[in-house]
Coordinates of C-alpha atoms in Angstrom, one line a residue:
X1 CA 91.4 83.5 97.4
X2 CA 94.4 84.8 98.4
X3 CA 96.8 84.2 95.6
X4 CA 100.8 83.6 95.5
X5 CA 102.9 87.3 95.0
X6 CA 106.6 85.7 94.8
X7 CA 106.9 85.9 91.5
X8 CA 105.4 89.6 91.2
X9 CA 107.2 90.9 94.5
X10 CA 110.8 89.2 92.9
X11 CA 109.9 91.3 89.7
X12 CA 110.4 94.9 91.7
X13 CA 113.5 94.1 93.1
X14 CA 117.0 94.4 91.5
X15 CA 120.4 93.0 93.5
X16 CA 123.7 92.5 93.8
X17 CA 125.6 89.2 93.1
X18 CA 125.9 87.3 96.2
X19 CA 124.2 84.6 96.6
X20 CA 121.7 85.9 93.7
X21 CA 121.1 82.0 92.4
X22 CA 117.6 81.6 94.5
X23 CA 116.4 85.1 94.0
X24 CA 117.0 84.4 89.8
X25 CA 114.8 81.1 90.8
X26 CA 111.6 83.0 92.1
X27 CA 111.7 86.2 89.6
X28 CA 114.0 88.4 90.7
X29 CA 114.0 91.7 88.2
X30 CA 117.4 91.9 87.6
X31 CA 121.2 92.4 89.4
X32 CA 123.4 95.4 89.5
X33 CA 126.8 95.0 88.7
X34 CA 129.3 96.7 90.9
X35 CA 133.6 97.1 90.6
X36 CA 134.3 93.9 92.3
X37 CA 132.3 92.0 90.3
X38 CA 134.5 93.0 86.8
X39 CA 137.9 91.8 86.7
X40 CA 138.2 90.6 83.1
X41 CA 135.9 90.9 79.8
X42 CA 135.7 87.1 79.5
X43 CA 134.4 86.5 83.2
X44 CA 132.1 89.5 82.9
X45 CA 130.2 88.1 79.7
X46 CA 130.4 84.4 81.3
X47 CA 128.5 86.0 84.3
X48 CA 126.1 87.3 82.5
X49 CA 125.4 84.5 80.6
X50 CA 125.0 82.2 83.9
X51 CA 122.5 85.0 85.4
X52 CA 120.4 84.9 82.3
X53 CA 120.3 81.2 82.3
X54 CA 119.4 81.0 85.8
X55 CA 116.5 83.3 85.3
X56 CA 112.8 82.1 85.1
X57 CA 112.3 85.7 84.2
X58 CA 115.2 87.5 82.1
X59 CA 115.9 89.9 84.1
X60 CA 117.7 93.3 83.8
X61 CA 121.7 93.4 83.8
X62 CA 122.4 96.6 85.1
X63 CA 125.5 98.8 86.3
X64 CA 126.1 102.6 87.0
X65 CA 128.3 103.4 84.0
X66 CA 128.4 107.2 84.1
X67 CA 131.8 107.5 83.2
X68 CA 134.6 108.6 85.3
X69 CA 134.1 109.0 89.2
X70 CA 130.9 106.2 88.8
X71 CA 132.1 103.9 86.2
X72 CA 132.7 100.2 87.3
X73 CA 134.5 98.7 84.7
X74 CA 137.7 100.5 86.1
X75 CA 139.2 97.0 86.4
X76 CA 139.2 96.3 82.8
X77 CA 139.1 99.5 81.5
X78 CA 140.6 103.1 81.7
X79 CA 138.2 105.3 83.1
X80 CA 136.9 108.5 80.7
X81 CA 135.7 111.2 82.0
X82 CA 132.7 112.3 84.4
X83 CA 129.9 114.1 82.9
X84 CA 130.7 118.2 83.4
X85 CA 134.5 117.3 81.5
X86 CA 133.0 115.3 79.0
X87 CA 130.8 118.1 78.0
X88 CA 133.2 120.7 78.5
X89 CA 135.6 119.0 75.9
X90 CA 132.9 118.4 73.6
X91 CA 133.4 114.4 73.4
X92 CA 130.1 113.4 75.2
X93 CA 128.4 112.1 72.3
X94 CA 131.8 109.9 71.0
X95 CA 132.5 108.4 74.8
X96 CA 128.5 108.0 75.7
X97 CA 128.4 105.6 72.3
X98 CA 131.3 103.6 73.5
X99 CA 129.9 103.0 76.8
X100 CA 126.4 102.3 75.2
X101 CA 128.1 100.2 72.6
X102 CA 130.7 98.4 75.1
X103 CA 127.5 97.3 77.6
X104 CA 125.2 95.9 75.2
X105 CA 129.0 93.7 74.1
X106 CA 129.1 92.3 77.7
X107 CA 125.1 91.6 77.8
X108 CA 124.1 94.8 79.8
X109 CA 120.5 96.0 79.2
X110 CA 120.1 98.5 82.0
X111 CA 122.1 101.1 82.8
X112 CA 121.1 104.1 85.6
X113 CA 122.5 106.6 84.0
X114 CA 122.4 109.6 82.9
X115 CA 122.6 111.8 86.5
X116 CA 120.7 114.8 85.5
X117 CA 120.7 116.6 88.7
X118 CA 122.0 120.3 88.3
X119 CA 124.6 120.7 90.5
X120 CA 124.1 123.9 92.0
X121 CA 125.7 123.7 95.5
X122 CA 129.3 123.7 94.6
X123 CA 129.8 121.9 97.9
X124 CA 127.7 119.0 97.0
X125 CA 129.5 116.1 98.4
X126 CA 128.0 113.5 96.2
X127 CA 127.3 114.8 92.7
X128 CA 129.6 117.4 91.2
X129 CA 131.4 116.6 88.2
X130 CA 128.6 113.6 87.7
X131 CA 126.4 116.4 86.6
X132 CA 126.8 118.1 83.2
X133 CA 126.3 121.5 84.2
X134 CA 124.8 123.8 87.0
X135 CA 122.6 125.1 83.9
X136 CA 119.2 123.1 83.9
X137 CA 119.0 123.8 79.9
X138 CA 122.6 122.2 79.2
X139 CA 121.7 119.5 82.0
X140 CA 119.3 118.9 79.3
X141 CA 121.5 118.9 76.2
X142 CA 123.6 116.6 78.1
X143 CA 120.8 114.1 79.1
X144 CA 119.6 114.0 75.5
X145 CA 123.2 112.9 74.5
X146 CA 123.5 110.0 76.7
X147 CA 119.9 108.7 76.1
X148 CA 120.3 108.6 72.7
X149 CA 123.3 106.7 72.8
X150 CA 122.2 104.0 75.0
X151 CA 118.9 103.4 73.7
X152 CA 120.5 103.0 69.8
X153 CA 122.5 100.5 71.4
X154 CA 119.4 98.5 73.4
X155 CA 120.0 99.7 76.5
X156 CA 117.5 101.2 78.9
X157 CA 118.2 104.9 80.4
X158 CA 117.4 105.6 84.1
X159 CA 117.6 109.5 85.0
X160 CA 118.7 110.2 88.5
X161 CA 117.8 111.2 91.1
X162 CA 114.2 112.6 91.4
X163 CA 113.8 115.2 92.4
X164 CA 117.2 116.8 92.3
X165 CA 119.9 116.1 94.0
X166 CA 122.0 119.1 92.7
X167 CA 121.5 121.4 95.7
X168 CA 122.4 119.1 98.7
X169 CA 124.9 119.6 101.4
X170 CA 125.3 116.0 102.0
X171 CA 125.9 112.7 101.3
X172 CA 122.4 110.8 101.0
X173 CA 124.8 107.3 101.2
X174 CA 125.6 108.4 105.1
X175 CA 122.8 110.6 105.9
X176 CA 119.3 111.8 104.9
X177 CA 120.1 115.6 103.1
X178 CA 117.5 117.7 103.3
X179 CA 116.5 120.4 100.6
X180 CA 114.7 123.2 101.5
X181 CA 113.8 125.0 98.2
X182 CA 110.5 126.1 97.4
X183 CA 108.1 124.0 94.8
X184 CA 109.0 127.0 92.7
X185 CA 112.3 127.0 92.9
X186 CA 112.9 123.4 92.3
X187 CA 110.6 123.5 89.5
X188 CA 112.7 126.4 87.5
X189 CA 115.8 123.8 88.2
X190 CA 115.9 121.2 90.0
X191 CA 112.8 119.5 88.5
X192 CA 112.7 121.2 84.7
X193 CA 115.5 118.6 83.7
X194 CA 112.8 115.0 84.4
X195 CA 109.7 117.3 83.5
X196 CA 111.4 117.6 79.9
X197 CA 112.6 113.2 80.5
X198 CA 109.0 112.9 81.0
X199 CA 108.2 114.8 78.1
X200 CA 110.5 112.6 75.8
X201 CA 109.5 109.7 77.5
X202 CA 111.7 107.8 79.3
X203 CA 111.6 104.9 80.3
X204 CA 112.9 104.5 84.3
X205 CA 113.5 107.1 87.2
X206 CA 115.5 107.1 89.9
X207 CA 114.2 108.5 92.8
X208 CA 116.7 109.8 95.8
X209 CA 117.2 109.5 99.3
X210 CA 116.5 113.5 100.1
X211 CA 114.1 115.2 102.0
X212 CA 112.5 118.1 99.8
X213 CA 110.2 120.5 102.3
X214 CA 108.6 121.3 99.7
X215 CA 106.7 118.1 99.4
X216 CA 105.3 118.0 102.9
X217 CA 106.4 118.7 106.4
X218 CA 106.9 115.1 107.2
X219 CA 110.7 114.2 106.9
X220 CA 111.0 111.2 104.7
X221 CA 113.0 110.7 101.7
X222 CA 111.6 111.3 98.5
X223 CA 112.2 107.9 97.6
X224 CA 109.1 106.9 100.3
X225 CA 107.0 110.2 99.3
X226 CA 103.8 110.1 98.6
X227 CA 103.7 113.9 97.8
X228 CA 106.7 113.5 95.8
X229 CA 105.9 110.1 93.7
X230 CA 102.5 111.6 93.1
X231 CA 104.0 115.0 91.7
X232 CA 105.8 112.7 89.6
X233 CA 103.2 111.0 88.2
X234 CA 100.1 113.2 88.5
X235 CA 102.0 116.7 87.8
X236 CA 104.4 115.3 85.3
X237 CA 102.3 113.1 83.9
X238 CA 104.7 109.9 84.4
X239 CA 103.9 106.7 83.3
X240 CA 107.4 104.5 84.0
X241 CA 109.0 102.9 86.2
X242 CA 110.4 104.6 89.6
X243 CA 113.1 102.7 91.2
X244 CA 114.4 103.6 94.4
X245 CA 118.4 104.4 95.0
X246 CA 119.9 101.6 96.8
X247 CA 118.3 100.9 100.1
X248 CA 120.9 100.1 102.1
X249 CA 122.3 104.1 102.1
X250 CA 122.0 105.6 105.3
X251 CA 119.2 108.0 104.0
X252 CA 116.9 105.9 103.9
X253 CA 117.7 102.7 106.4
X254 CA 116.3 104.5 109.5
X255 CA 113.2 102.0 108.4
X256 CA 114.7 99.1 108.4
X257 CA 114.4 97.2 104.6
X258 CA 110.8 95.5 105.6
X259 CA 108.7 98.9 106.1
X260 CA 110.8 100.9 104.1
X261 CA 109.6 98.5 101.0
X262 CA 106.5 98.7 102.3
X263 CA 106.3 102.5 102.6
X264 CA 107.8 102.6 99.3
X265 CA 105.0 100.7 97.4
X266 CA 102.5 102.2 98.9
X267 CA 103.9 105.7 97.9
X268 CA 104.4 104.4 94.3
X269 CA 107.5 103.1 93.6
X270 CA 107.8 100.7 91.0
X271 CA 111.3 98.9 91.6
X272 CA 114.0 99.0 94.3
X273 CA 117.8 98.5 94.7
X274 CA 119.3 96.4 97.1
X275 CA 123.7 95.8 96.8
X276 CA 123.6 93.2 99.1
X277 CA 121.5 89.9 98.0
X278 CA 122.7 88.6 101.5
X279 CA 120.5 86.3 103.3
X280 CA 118.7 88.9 105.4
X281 CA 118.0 90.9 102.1
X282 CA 116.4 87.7 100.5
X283 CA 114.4 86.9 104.0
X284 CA 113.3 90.4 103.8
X285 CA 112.2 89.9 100.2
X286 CA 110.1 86.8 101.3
X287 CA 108.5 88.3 104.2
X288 CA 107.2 91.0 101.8
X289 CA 105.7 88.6 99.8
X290 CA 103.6 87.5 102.8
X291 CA 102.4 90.7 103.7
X292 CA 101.6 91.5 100.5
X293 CA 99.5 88.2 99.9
X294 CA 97.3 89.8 103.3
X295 CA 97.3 93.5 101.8
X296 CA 94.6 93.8 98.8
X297 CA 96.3 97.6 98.1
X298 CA 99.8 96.2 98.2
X299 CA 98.6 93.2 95.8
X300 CA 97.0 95.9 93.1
X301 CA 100.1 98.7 93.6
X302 CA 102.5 95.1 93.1
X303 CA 100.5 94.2 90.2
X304 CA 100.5 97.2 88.6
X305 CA 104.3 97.5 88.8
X306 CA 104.4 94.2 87.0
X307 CA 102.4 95.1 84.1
X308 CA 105.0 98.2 84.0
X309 CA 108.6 96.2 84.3
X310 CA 107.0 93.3 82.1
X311 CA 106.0 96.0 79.6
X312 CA 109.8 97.7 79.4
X313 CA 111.3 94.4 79.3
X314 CA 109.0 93.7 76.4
X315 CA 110.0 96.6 74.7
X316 CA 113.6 96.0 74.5
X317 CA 113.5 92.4 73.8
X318 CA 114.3 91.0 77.1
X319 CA 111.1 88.8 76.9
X320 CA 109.1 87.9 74.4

């Protein structure tokens, strides 16, 4: 007997704000909070509170709060510094407790941060200052900082962005960027900052929206890798969650939302990001559902991701 996903498929998917009422109704994991959805403290926290309530499942409130060029609380607040200053001024610890502190105030319990690619191309369109360092040892330092801080505050970490987005020459939110390092190579760098996340372990992964050669000579991003999701998990020994970047950047909507989802869970991804909770996103979401209810190894891999965002949630008192 084939039984009803909805619940389960809702469960992997995080979105943004519009018209997010009927996803909250079938299980949807959680929303993202971007800049236009902040314009004062006392409508932030009332939004909150209506998502929660809506909720069958409490899901996860989540925003990109890096601190300066990704912070999105820039309508309420001045924005600090990005992640290379804050180091290099010493007051990472001091600013990543009063973002940790000022989240879990609103009702925040998910925050994809910190970025712990090294940024090694110094032409890197996309990450620069948002890394701490082109040094994968002081990426580390600075990872541990951030961490800390948010999880003594109750919210959940999520390093970024599998497996390194340091070394690119492009933008993955226009184009798919492709890295041609050797295993080796991205291993002494690129990788050595989530082998030692793993290590310590925490609790959610972004993967990106880059091709790496050295997973395979089939271009596809990461995010949709096989190769790569299973180095993750087999090599490094990960047991979390992997959650895709958002899926409507250019790096990875080639696919089209339907097969990239599918691709996706089928390579091993655990959660994905979607912006826009627009009606063909939602559609999308519910024509998943009915190939999953037809696939027995999309049921198990959907099942299996469950057990692992129910499990987190669990963990940091979002459900009982």
């Amino acid at each position: 007997m084939i039984m009803c996903m909805e619940k389960y498929v809702y469960q992997m998917f995080i979105l943004g704000l519009e018209n997010v009422e009927e996803p909250l109704n079938k299980g949807l994991g959680g929303v993202i909070f971007f800049t236009k959805d902040i314009n004062s403290d006392e409508q932030l926290k009332s939004d909150i509170k209506k998502i929660k309530q809506a909720a069958i499942i409490p899901p996860f409130i989540s925003i990109d709060q890096e601190g300066g060029r990704v912070e999105r609380t820039e309508n309420i607040r001045p924005k600090r510094l990005s992640a290379k200053y804050a180091c290099e001024k010493g007051i990472l610890k001091s600013q990543s407790e009063e973002i940790a502190k000022e989240l879990s105030e609103w009702g925040f319990n998910l925050n994809f941060s910190p970025c712990i690619d090294v940024n090694t191309n110094p032409n890197n369109p996309i990450i620069g200052e948002r890394a701490f360092s082109d040094n994968p040892d002081e990426v580390i330092k600075g990872m541990d900082i951030v961490i800390n801080a948010m999880r003594e505050n109750g919210i959940i970490p999520c390093v970024k962005h599998f497996p390194g987005h340091g070394d690119a020459d492009k933008d993955s939110h226009l184009t798919l960027p492709v890295i041609d390092s050797t295993l080796d190579e991205m291993e002494t760098v690129h990788i050595k900052p989530f082998k030692y996340a793993v290590k310590n372990n925490i609790e959610m992964i972004m993967a990106a929206h880059i091709y790496c050669s050295c997973f395979g000579k089939e271009i596809i991003p990461a995010s949709l890798s096989t190769n790569a999701l299973n180095y993750l998990r087999n090599t490094l020994g990960y047991e979390g969650i992997i959650i895709s970047d958002d899926m409507v950047m250019k790096g990875v909507q080639t696919y089209g939302s339907l097969e990239a989802c599918i691709t996706g869970i089928n390579a091993g991804l655990n959660m994905f990001i979607f912006r826009n909770s627009d009606e063909q996103t939602i559609n999308m979401i519910n024509n998943l559902c009915k190939v999953v209810e037809n696939d027995k190894n999309l049921r198990e891999k959907v099942m299996s991701s469950y057990t692992k965002i129910t499990k987190l949630k669990a963990l940091y008192g979002i459900i009982d």
